[in-house]
Amino acid sequence: MKINEKNLAAFASSATPVDREGWLVKRGEVNKGYQRRWFVLKGNLLFYFEKRGEKEPVGVIVLEGCTIELAEDEEQFGFKIVFHGTGNRSYTLGAESQESMEQWMKALACASYDYMKLMVAELQRQLDEMEECDAVTAAFGEKSSLSSPQSETNDNKANSSPMPPPRQRHNPFNKVTQEASNGSGYQHYRSHSIRSAPGRADSGRYTENIPRSKVTFRELHNSYGRRILSDFNEWRHAKRLELEKKTVPTQDLLITL
């Protein structure tokens, strides 16, 4: 496969979306030691640079026809990019932590075109199943609605919210006669108000038939008012006697002098 190096380098340093990037260690092909490289994953191309922010990559790995495997006999957090077939090279990489290794392996495994093609086929299969299920459900619902319209009407009536029974409301402050308690009907008396207060000319018009079961305010006022007035008169009389006792010795003293 021929690769245009200039276009590839321009794509590596362009502002295109990056799927994943970070530091990894890579074992060399000739020198079996590990070198720290900055890796950038864009689509199915894995670029690696000597330093972060460089314009031209040191190399690129095309992630097609390969598998991502753990490198148990290598670094602690090592994994491999294995290309199957005779004469194909495998790349051994190492991450800084277990979490970083798992994230890199997952991103690399999902980067190939073959994986994307499988995902599209799986999504298309799920979409076909959903559309078929919706069609069957719609056909069954239409058939049931045509076969039993009366049952649907009954179901709607059963599911409708019940209406509360009508009730007759009355003012609880109005008194009800004996006829109302017997069920013959309601007959309300007007409660005491300013117009029906005792002492007014028209008070008997509204209160002549009402049994008085409570003491009125006037009766309370007259009862306690007389007692208070009597106590006040006694107190005033006592004060007057006390003042008279104080003034008599003073007059006697003036006469003596």
CSV table of N, CA, C and O in Angstrom, one decimal, residues 79-195:
chain,number,residue,atom,x,y,z
A,79,PHE,N,0.5,-4.2,26.3
A,79,PHE,CA,-0.5,-4.8,25.4
A,79,PHE,C,0.2,-4.8,24.0
A,79,PHE,O,1.1,-4.0,23.8
A,80,LYS,N,-0.4,-5.6,23.1
A,80,LYS,CA,0.2,-5.7,21.8
A,80,LYS,C,-0.8,-5.4,20.7
A,80,LYS,O,-2.0,-5.6,20.9
A,81,ILE,N,-0.3,-4.9,19.6
A,81,ILE,CA,-1.1,-4.8,18.4
A,81,ILE,C,-0.6,-5.8,17.4
A,81,ILE,O,0.6,-5.7,16.9
A,82,VAL,N,-1.3,-6.9,17.2
A,82,VAL,CA,-0.8,-8.1,16.5
A,82,VAL,C,-1.5,-8.1,15.1
A,82,VAL,O,-2.7,-8.1,15.0
A,83,PHE,N,-0.6,-8.1,14.1
A,83,PHE,CA,-1.1,-8.3,12.7
A,83,PHE,C,-0.8,-9.7,12.3
A,83,PHE,O,0.3,-10.2,12.3
A,84,HIS,N,-1.9,-10.4,11.9
A,84,HIS,CA,-1.8,-11.8,11.6
A,84,HIS,C,-1.3,-12.0,10.1
A,84,HIS,O,-1.6,-11.3,9.2
A,85,GLY,N,-0.6,-13.1,10.0
A,85,GLY,CA,0.0,-13.4,8.6
A,85,GLY,C,1.5,-13.5,8.7
A,85,GLY,O,2.1,-13.0,9.6
A,86,THR,N,2.1,-14.1,7.7
A,86,THR,CA,3.5,-14.2,7.6
A,86,THR,C,4.2,-12.9,7.3
A,86,THR,O,3.7,-12.2,6.4
A,87,GLY,N,5.2,-12.6,8.0
A,87,GLY,CA,6.0,-11.4,7.8
A,87,GLY,C,5.4,-10.2,8.3
A,87,GLY,O,5.9,-9.1,8.0
A,88,ASN,N,4.4,-10.2,9.1
A,88,ASN,CA,3.7,-9.0,9.6
A,88,ASN,C,4.3,-8.8,11.0
A,88,ASN,O,4.7,-9.7,11.8
A,89,ARG,N,4.4,-7.5,11.4
A,89,ARG,CA,5.0,-7.1,12.6
A,89,ARG,C,4.0,-6.9,13.7
A,89,ARG,O,2.8,-6.5,13.4
A,90,SER,N,4.4,-7.1,14.9
A,90,SER,CA,3.5,-6.8,16.1
A,90,SER,C,4.2,-5.7,16.9
A,90,SER,O,5.4,-5.6,17.0
A,91,TYR,N,3.3,-4.8,17.4
A,91,TYR,CA,3.8,-3.6,18.2
A,91,TYR,C,3.5,-3.9,19.6
A,91,TYR,O,2.3,-4.2,20.0
A,92,THR,N,4.5,-3.7,20.5
A,92,THR,CA,4.3,-3.9,21.9
A,92,THR,C,4.3,-2.5,22.6
A,92,THR,O,5.3,-1.8,22.4
A,93,LEU,N,3.3,-2.2,23.3
A,93,LEU,CA,3.1,-0.9,24.0
A,93,LEU,C,2.9,-1.1,25.4
A,93,LEU,O,2.5,-2.2,25.9
A,94,GLY,N,3.1,-0.1,26.2
A,94,GLY,CA,2.9,-0.1,27.6
A,94,GLY,C,2.3,1.2,28.1
A,94,GLY,O,2.7,2.3,27.7
A,95,ALA,N,1.3,1.1,29.0
A,95,ALA,CA,0.7,2.3,29.6
A,95,ALA,C,1.2,2.5,31.0
A,95,ALA,O,2.0,1.8,31.6
A,96,GLU,N,0.7,3.6,31.6
A,96,GLU,CA,1.2,4.1,32.9
A,96,GLU,C,0.4,3.5,34.0
A,96,GLU,O,0.8,3.5,35.2
A,97,SER,N,-0.8,3.0,33.7
A,97,SER,CA,-1.7,2.4,34.8
A,97,SER,C,-2.6,1.4,34.2
A,97,SER,O,-2.7,1.3,32.9
A,98,GLN,N,-3.3,0.6,35.0
A,98,GLN,CA,-4.3,-0.4,34.5
A,98,GLN,C,-5.4,0.3,33.8
A,98,GLN,O,-5.9,-0.2,32.8
A,99,GLU,N,-5.9,1.4,34.4
A,99,GLU,CA,-7.0,2.1,33.8
A,99,GLU,C,-6.7,2.7,32.4
A,99,GLU,O,-7.4,2.5,31.4
A,100,SER,N,-5.5,3.2,32.3
A,100,SER,CA,-5.0,3.8,31.0
A,100,SER,C,-4.9,2.7,30.0
A,100,SER,O,-5.2,2.8,28.8
A,101,MET,N,-4.3,1.5,30.4
A,101,MET,CA,-4.2,0.4,29.5
A,101,MET,C,-5.5,-0.1,28.9
A,101,MET,O,-5.7,-0.3,27.7
A,102,GLU,N,-6.5,-0.2,29.8
A,102,GLU,CA,-7.8,-0.7,29.4
A,102,GLU,C,-8.5,0.3,28.4
A,102,GLU,O,-9.1,-0.1,27.4
A,103,GLN,N,-8.3,1.6,28.7
A,103,GLN,CA,-8.9,2.6,27.8
A,103,GLN,C,-8.3,2.6,26.4
A,103,GLN,O,-8.9,2.7,25.4
A,104,TRP,N,-6.9,2.4,26.4
A,104,TRP,CA,-6.2,2.4,25.1
A,104,TRP,C,-6.6,1.1,24.3
A,104,TRP,O,-6.9,1.2,23.1
A,105,MET,N,-6.7,0.0,25.0
A,105,MET,CA,-7.0,-1.2,24.3
A,105,MET,C,-8.5,-1.2,23.7
A,105,MET,O,-8.7,-1.6,22.6
A,106,LYS,N,-9.4,-0.6,24.5
A,106,LYS,CA,-10.7,-0.5,24.0
A,106,LYS,C,-10.8,0.5,22.8
A,106,LYS,O,-11.5,0.2,21.8
A,107,ALA,N,-10.1,1.6,22.9
A,107,ALA,CA,-10.1,2.6,21.8
A,107,ALA,C,-9.5,2.0,20.5
A,107,ALA,O,-10.0,2.2,19.4
A,108,LEU,N,-8.4,1.3,20.7
A,108,LEU,CA,-7.7,0.7,19.5
A,108,LEU,C,-8.6,-0.4,18.9
A,108,LEU,O,-8.6,-0.6,17.6
A,109,ALA,N,-9.3,-1.2,19.7
A,109,ALA,CA,-10.1,-2.3,19.2
A,109,ALA,C,-11.3,-1.8,18.4
A,109,ALA,O,-11.8,-2.5,17.5
A,110,CYS,N,-11.8,-0.6,18.7
A,110,CYS,CA,-12.9,-0.1,18.1
A,110,CYS,C,-12.6,0.9,16.9
A,110,CYS,O,-13.5,1.5,16.3
A,111,ALA,N,-11.3,1.0,16.6
A,111,ALA,CA,-10.9,2.0,15.6
A,111,ALA,C,-10.9,1.4,14.2
A,111,ALA,O,-10.9,2.2,13.2
A,112,SER,N,-10.9,0.1,14.0
A,112,SER,CA,-10.8,-0.4,12.6
A,112,SER,C,-12.0,-0.2,11.8
A,112,SER,O,-13.1,-0.1,12.4
A,113,TYR,N,-11.9,-0.3,10.5
A,113,TYR,CA,-13.0,-0.2,9.6
A,113,TYR,C,-13.9,-1.4,9.7
A,113,TYR,O,-15.1,-1.4,9.6
A,114,ASP,N,-13.3,-2.6,9.9
A,114,ASP,CA,-14.0,-3.8,10.0
A,114,ASP,C,-15.0,-3.8,11.2
A,114,ASP,O,-16.1,-4.2,11.2
A,115,TYR,N,-14.5,-3.2,12.3
A,115,TYR,CA,-15.3,-3.1,13.5
A,115,TYR,C,-16.5,-2.2,13.3
A,115,TYR,O,-17.6,-2.4,13.7
A,116,MET,N,-16.2,-1.0,12.6
A,116,MET,CA,-17.3,-0.1,12.3
A,116,MET,C,-18.3,-0.7,11.4
A,116,MET,O,-19.5,-0.5,11.6
A,117,LYS,N,-17.9,-1.6,10.5
A,117,LYS,CA,-18.8,-2.2,9.6
A,117,LYS,C,-19.7,-3.2,10.3
A,117,LYS,O,-20.9,-3.3,10.1
A,118,LEU,N,-19.1,-3.9,11.3
A,118,LEU,CA,-19.9,-4.9,12.1
A,118,LEU,C,-20.9,-4.1,13.0
A,118,LEU,O,-22.0,-4.6,13.1
A,119,MET,N,-20.5,-3.0,13.5
A,119,MET,CA,-21.4,-2.2,14.3
A,119,MET,C,-22.6,-1.7,13.5
A,119,MET,O,-23.7,-1.7,14.0
A,120,VAL,N,-22.3,-1.2,12.3
A,120,VAL,CA,-23.4,-0.7,11.4
A,120,VAL,C,-24.4,-1.8,11.1
A,120,VAL,O,-25.6,-1.7,11.1
A,121,ALA,N,-23.8,-3.0,10.8
A,121,ALA,CA,-24.7,-4.2,10.5
A,121,ALA,C,-25.5,-4.6,11.7
A,121,ALA,O,-26.7,-4.9,11.6
A,122,GLU,N,-24.9,-4.5,12.9
A,122,GLU,CA,-25.7,-4.8,14.1
A,122,GLU,C,-26.8,-3.8,14.4
A,122,GLU,O,-27.9,-4.2,14.8
A,123,LEU,N,-26.5,-2.5,14.2
A,123,LEU,CA,-27.5,-1.5,14.4
A,123,LEU,C,-28.6,-1.6,13.4
A,123,LEU,O,-29.8,-1.4,13.8
A,124,GLN,N,-28.3,-2.0,12.2
A,124,GLN,CA,-29.3,-2.1,11.2
A,124,GLN,C,-30.2,-3.3,11.5
A,124,GLN,O,-31.4,-3.2,11.3
A,125,ARG,N,-29.6,-4.4,12.1
A,125,ARG,CA,-30.5,-5.5,12.5
A,125,ARG,C,-31.4,-5.2,13.6
A,125,ARG,O,-32.6,-5.5,13.6
A,126,GLN,N,-30.9,-4.4,14.6
A,126,GLN,CA,-31.8,-4.0,15.7
A,126,GLN,C,-32.9,-3.0,15.2
A,126,GLN,O,-34.0,-3.1,15.7
A,127,LEU,N,-32.5,-2.2,14.3
A,127,LEU,CA,-33.6,-1.3,13.7
A,127,LEU,C,-34.6,-2.0,13.0
A,127,LEU,O,-35.8,-1.7,13.1
A,128,ASP,N,-34.3,-3.0,12.2
A,128,ASP,CA,-35.2,-3.9,11.5
A,128,ASP,C,-36.2,-4.6,12.5
A,128,ASP,O,-37.4,-4.7,12.2
A,129,GLU,N,-35.6,-5.1,13.5
A,129,GLU,CA,-36.4,-5.8,14.5
A,129,GLU,C,-37.4,-4.9,15.2
A,129,GLU,O,-38.6,-5.2,15.4
A,130,MET,N,-37.0,-3.6,15.5
A,130,MET,CA,-37.9,-2.7,16.1
A,130,MET,C,-39.0,-2.3,15.2
A,130,MET,O,-40.2,-2.2,15.6
A,131,GLU,N,-38.7,-2.1,13.9
A,131,GLU,CA,-39.7,-1.7,12.9
A,131,GLU,C,-40.7,-2.8,12.7
A,131,GLU,O,-41.9,-2.6,12.6
A,132,GLU,N,-40.2,-4.1,12.7
A,132,GLU,CA,-41.1,-5.2,12.6
A,132,GLU,C,-42.0,-5.4,13.8
A,132,GLU,O,-43.2,-5.7,13.7
A,133,CYS,N,-41.5,-5.2,15.0
A,133,CYS,CA,-42.3,-5.2,16.2
A,133,CYS,C,-43.3,-4.2,16.2
A,133,CYS,O,-44.5,-4.4,16.6
A,134,ASP,N,-43.0,-2.9,15.8
A,134,ASP,CA,-43.9,-1.9,15.8
A,134,ASP,C,-45.1,-2.1,14.8
A,134,ASP,O,-46.2,-1.9,15.0
A,135,ALA,N,-44.7,-2.7,13.6
A,135,ALA,CA,-45.7,-3.1,12.6
A,135,ALA,C,-46.7,-4.1,13.1
A,135,ALA,O,-47.9,-4.0,13.0
A,136,VAL,N,-46.2,-5.1,13.8
A,136,VAL,CA,-47.0,-6.2,14.4
A,136,VAL,C,-47.9,-5.6,15.5
A,136,VAL,O,-49.1,-5.9,15.5
A,137,THR,N,-47.4,-4.8,16.3
A,137,THR,CA,-48.2,-4.1,17.4
A,137,THR,C,-49.3,-3.3,16.8
A,137,THR,O,-50.5,-3.3,17.3
A,138,ALA,N,-49.0,-2.5,15.8
A,138,ALA,CA,-50.0,-1.6,15.1
A,138,ALA,C,-51.1,-2.5,14.5
A,138,ALA,O,-52.3,-2.2,14.6
A,139,ALA,N,-50.7,-3.6,13.8
A,139,ALA,CA,-51.7,-4.4,13.2
A,139,ALA,C,-52.6,-5.1,14.2
A,139,ALA,O,-53.8,-5.2,14.0
A,140,PHE,N,-52.0,-5.5,15.3
A,140,PHE,CA,-52.8,-6.2,16.3
A,140,PHE,C,-53.8,-5.2,17.0
A,140,PHE,O,-55.0,-5.5,17.2
A,141,GLY,N,-53.3,-4.0,17.2
A,141,GLY,CA,-54.2,-3.0,17.8
A,141,GLY,C,-55.3,-2.6,16.9
A,141,GLY,O,-56.5,-2.4,17.3
A,142,GLU,N,-55.1,-2.5,15.6
A,142,GLU,CA,-56.2,-2.1,14.6
A,142,GLU,C,-57.2,-3.3,14.5
A,142,GLU,O,-58.4,-3.0,14.5
A,143,LYS,N,-56.7,-4.5,14.6
A,143,LYS,CA,-57.6,-5.7,14.5
A,143,LYS,C,-58.5,-5.7,15.7
A,143,LYS,O,-59.7,-6.0,15.6
A,144,SER,N,-57.9,-5.5,16.9
A,144,SER,CA,-58.7,-5.6,18.1
A,144,SER,C,-59.7,-4.4,18.2
A,144,SER,O,-60.9,-4.6,18.7
A,145,SER,N,-59.4,-3.2,17.7
A,145,SER,CA,-60.3,-2.1,17.7
A,145,SER,C,-61.5,-2.4,16.8
A,145,SER,O,-62.6,-1.9,17.0
A,146,LEU,N,-61.2,-3.0,15.6
A,146,LEU,CA,-62.3,-3.3,14.7
A,146,LEU,C,-63.2,-4.4,15.1
A,146,LEU,O,-64.4,-4.5,14.9
A,147,SER,N,-62.7,-5.4,15.9
A,147,SER,CA,-63.5,-6.6,16.3
A,147,SER,C,-64.4,-6.3,17.4
A,147,SER,O,-65.4,-6.9,17.6
A,148,SER,N,-64.0,-5.4,18.4
A,148,SER,CA,-64.8,-5.2,19.6
A,148,SER,C,-64.9,-3.7,19.9
A,148,SER,O,-64.2,-3.2,20.8
A,149,PRO,N,-65.7,-3.0,19.1
A,149,PRO,CA,-65.9,-1.6,19.5
A,149,PRO,C,-66.6,-1.4,20.7
A,149,PRO,O,-66.4,-0.4,21.5
A,150,GLN,N,-67.6,-2.3,21.0
A,150,GLN,CA,-68.4,-2.1,22.2
A,150,GLN,C,-67.6,-2.3,23.5
A,150,GLN,O,-67.8,-1.6,24.5
A,151,SER,N,-66.6,-3.3,23.4
A,151,SER,CA,-65.8,-3.5,24.6
A,151,SER,C,-64.9,-2.3,24.9
A,151,SER,O,-64.6,-2.0,26.0
A,152,GLU,N,-64.4,-1.7,23.8
A,152,GLU,CA,-63.6,-0.5,24.0
A,152,GLU,C,-64.4,0.6,24.6
A,152,GLU,O,-63.9,1.4,25.5
A,153,THR,N,-65.7,0.8,24.2
A,153,THR,CA,-66.6,1.8,24.8
A,153,THR,C,-66.8,1.5,26.3
A,153,THR,O,-66.7,2.4,27.1
A,154,ASN,N,-67.0,0.2,26.6
A,154,ASN,CA,-67.1,-0.1,28.0
A,154,ASN,C,-65.9,0.1,28.8
A,154,ASN,O,-65.9,0.5,30.0
A,155,ASP,N,-64.7,-0.2,28.2
A,155,ASP,CA,-63.5,0.1,28.9
A,155,ASP,C,-63.3,1.5,29.2
A,155,ASP,O,-62.8,1.9,30.2
A,156,ASN,N,-63.6,2.4,28.2
A,156,ASN,CA,-63.5,3.8,28.4
A,156,ASN,C,-64.4,4.3,29.5
A,156,ASN,O,-64.0,5.2,30.3
A,157,LYS,N,-65.6,3.7,29.6
A,157,LYS,CA,-66.5,4.1,30.7
A,157,LYS,C,-66.0,3.7,32.0
A,157,LYS,O,-66.1,4.4,33.0
A,158,ALA,N,-65.4,2.5,32.0
A,158,ALA,CA,-64.9,1.9,33.3
A,158,ALA,C,-63.6,2.7,33.7
A,158,ALA,O,-63.4,2.9,34.9
A,159,ASN,N,-62.8,3.2,32.8
A,159,ASN,CA,-61.6,3.9,33.1
A,159,ASN,C,-61.9,5.4,33.4
A,159,ASN,O,-61.0,6.0,33.9
A,160,SER,N,-63.1,5.9,33.0
A,160,SER,CA,-63.3,7.3,33.3
A,160,SER,C,-63.5,7.5,34.8
A,160,SER,O,-63.9,6.6,35.6
A,161,SER,N,-63.1,8.6,35.3
A,161,SER,CA,-63.1,8.9,36.7
A,161,SER,C,-64.5,9.1,37.2
A,161,SER,O,-65.4,9.7,36.5
A,162,PRO,N,-64.9,8.5,38.3
A,162,PRO,CA,-66.3,8.6,38.8
A,162,PRO,C,-66.6,10.0,39.3
A,162,PRO,O,-65.8,10.7,39.8
A,163,MET,N,-67.9,10.3,39.1
A,163,MET,CA,-68.4,11.7,39.5
A,163,MET,C,-68.9,11.6,40.9
A,163,MET,O,-69.6,10.6,41.3
A,164,PRO,N,-68.6,12.6,41.7
A,164,PRO,CA,-69.1,12.6,43.1
A,164,PRO,C,-70.6,12.8,43.1
A,164,PRO,O,-71.1,13.5,42.3
A,165,PRO,N,-71.3,12.2,44.0
A,165,PRO,CA,-72.8,12.4,44.1
A,165,PRO,C,-73.1,13.8,44.5
A,165,PRO,O,-72.4,14.4,45.3
A,166,PRO,N,-74.2,14.4,43.9
A,166,PRO,CA,-74.6,15.7,44.3
A,166,PRO,C,-75.0,15.8,45.8
A,166,PRO,O,-75.7,14.9,46.2
A,167,ARG,N,-74.7,16.8,46.5
A,167,ARG,CA,-75.2,16.9,47.9
A,167,ARG,C,-75.6,18.4,48.1
A,167,ARG,O,-75.1,19.3,47.5
A,168,GLN,N,-76.5,18.5,49.0
A,168,GLN,CA,-77.1,19.8,49.4
A,168,GLN,C,-76.3,20.4,50.5
A,168,GLN,O,-76.1,19.8,51.6
A,169,ARG,N,-75.8,21.6,50.4
A,169,ARG,CA,-75.0,22.2,51.4
A,169,ARG,C,-75.8,23.2,52.1
A,169,ARG,O,-76.7,23.9,51.6
A,170,HIS,N,-75.6,23.4,53.4
A,170,HIS,CA,-76.3,24.4,54.2
A,170,HIS,C,-75.3,25.1,55.2
A,170,HIS,O,-74.2,24.5,55.4
A,171,ASN,N,-75.7,26.2,55.6
A,171,ASN,CA,-74.8,26.9,56.6
A,171,ASN,C,-74.8,26.3,57.9
A,171,ASN,O,-75.9,26.2,58.5
A,172,PRO,N,-73.7,25.8,58.5
A,172,PRO,CA,-73.7,25.2,59.8
A,172,PRO,C,-74.1,26.1,60.9
A,172,PRO,O,-74.4,25.6,62.0
A,173,PHE,N,-74.0,27.4,60.7
A,173,PHE,CA,-74.3,28.4,61.8
A,173,PHE,C,-75.8,28.7,61.9
A,173,PHE,O,-76.2,29.3,62.9
A,174,ASN,N,-76.5,28.3,60.9
A,174,ASN,CA,-78.0,28.4,61.0
A,174,ASN,C,-78.6,27.2,61.7
A,174,ASN,O,-78.1,26.1,61.5
A,175,LYS,N,-79.6,27.4,62.5
A,175,LYS,CA,-80.2,26.3,63.2
A,175,LYS,C,-81.3,25.7,62.4
A,175,LYS,O,-82.0,26.3,61.7
A,176,VAL,N,-81.4,24.4,62.6
A,176,VAL,CA,-82.4,23.6,61.8
A,176,VAL,C,-83.5,23.2,62.7
A,176,VAL,O,-83.3,22.8,63.9
A,177,THR,N,-84.7,23.3,62.2
A,177,THR,CA,-85.9,23.0,63.0
A,177,THR,C,-86.0,21.5,63.1
A,177,THR,O,-85.3,20.7,62.5
A,178,GLN,N,-87.0,21.0,63.9
A,178,GLN,CA,-87.3,19.6,64.1
A,178,GLN,C,-87.8,19.0,62.8
A,178,GLN,O,-87.6,17.8,62.5
A,179,GLU,N,-88.5,19.8,61.9
A,179,GLU,CA,-89.0,19.2,60.7
A,179,GLU,C,-87.8,18.8,59.8
A,179,GLU,O,-87.9,17.8,59.1
A,180,ALA,N,-86.7,19.6,59.8
A,180,ALA,CA,-85.6,19.2,59.0
A,180,ALA,C,-84.9,17.9,59.4
A,180,ALA,O,-84.5,17.1,58.7
A,181,SER,N,-84.9,17.7,60.8
A,181,SER,CA,-84.3,16.5,61.3
A,181,SER,C,-85.1,15.3,60.9
A,181,SER,O,-84.6,14.2,60.9
A,182,ASN,N,-86.4,15.5,60.8
A,182,ASN,CA,-87.3,14.3,60.4
A,182,ASN,C,-87.3,14.1,58.9
A,182,ASN,O,-87.9,13.1,58.4
A,183,GLY,N,-86.6,14.9,58.1
A,183,GLY,CA,-86.5,14.7,56.7
A,183,GLY,C,-87.5,15.4,55.9
A,183,GLY,O,-87.6,15.2,54.6
A,184,SER,N,-88.3,16.3,56.5
A,184,SER,CA,-89.4,16.9,55.7
A,184,SER,C,-88.8,18.1,54.9
A,184,SER,O,-89.5,18.7,54.1
A,185,GLY,N,-87.6,18.6,55.3
A,185,GLY,CA,-87.1,19.7,54.6
A,185,GLY,C,-86.3,20.6,55.5
A,185,GLY,O,-86.3,20.4,56.7
A,186,TYR,N,-85.5,21.6,54.9
A,186,TYR,CA,-84.7,22.5,55.7
A,186,TYR,C,-85.5,23.8,55.9
A,186,TYR,O,-86.1,24.3,55.0
A,187,GLN,N,-85.4,24.3,57.2
A,187,GLN,CA,-86.0,25.6,57.5
A,187,GLN,C,-85.0,26.3,58.4
A,187,GLN,O,-84.8,25.8,59.5
A,188,HIS,N,-84.4,27.3,58.0
A,188,HIS,CA,-83.3,28.0,58.7
A,188,HIS,C,-83.8,29.2,59.4
A,188,HIS,O,-84.7,29.9,58.9
A,189,TYR,N,-83.2,29.4,60.6
A,189,TYR,CA,-83.5,30.7,61.3
A,189,TYR,C,-82.3,31.5,61.1
A,189,TYR,O,-81.1,31.1,61.1
A,190,ARG,N,-82.5,32.8,61.1
A,190,ARG,CA,-81.4,33.8,61.0
A,190,ARG,C,-80.7,33.9,62.4
A,190,ARG,O,-81.4,33.9,63.4
A,191,SER,N,-79.4,33.9,62.4
A,191,SER,CA,-78.6,34.0,63.6
A,191,SER,C,-78.7,35.4,64.1
A,191,SER,O,-79.1,36.4,63.4
A,192,HIS,N,-78.3,35.6,65.4
A,192,HIS,CA,-78.4,37.0,66.0
A,192,HIS,C,-77.4,37.9,65.3
A,192,HIS,O,-76.3,37.5,64.9
A,193,SER,N,-77.8,39.1,65.0
A,193,SER,CA,-77.0,40.1,64.4
A,193,SER,C,-77.3,41.4,65.0
A,193,SER,O,-78.0,41.5,66.0
A,194,ILE,N,-76.8,42.5,64.4
A,194,ILE,CA,-77.0,43.8,65.0
A,194,ILE,C,-78.5,44.2,64.9
A,194,ILE,O,-79.0,44.8,65.8
A,195,ARG,N,-79.2,43.7,63.9
A,195,ARG,CA,-80.6,44.1,63.7
A,195,ARG,C,-81.4,43.4,64.8
A,195,ARG,O,-82.4,43.9,65.2
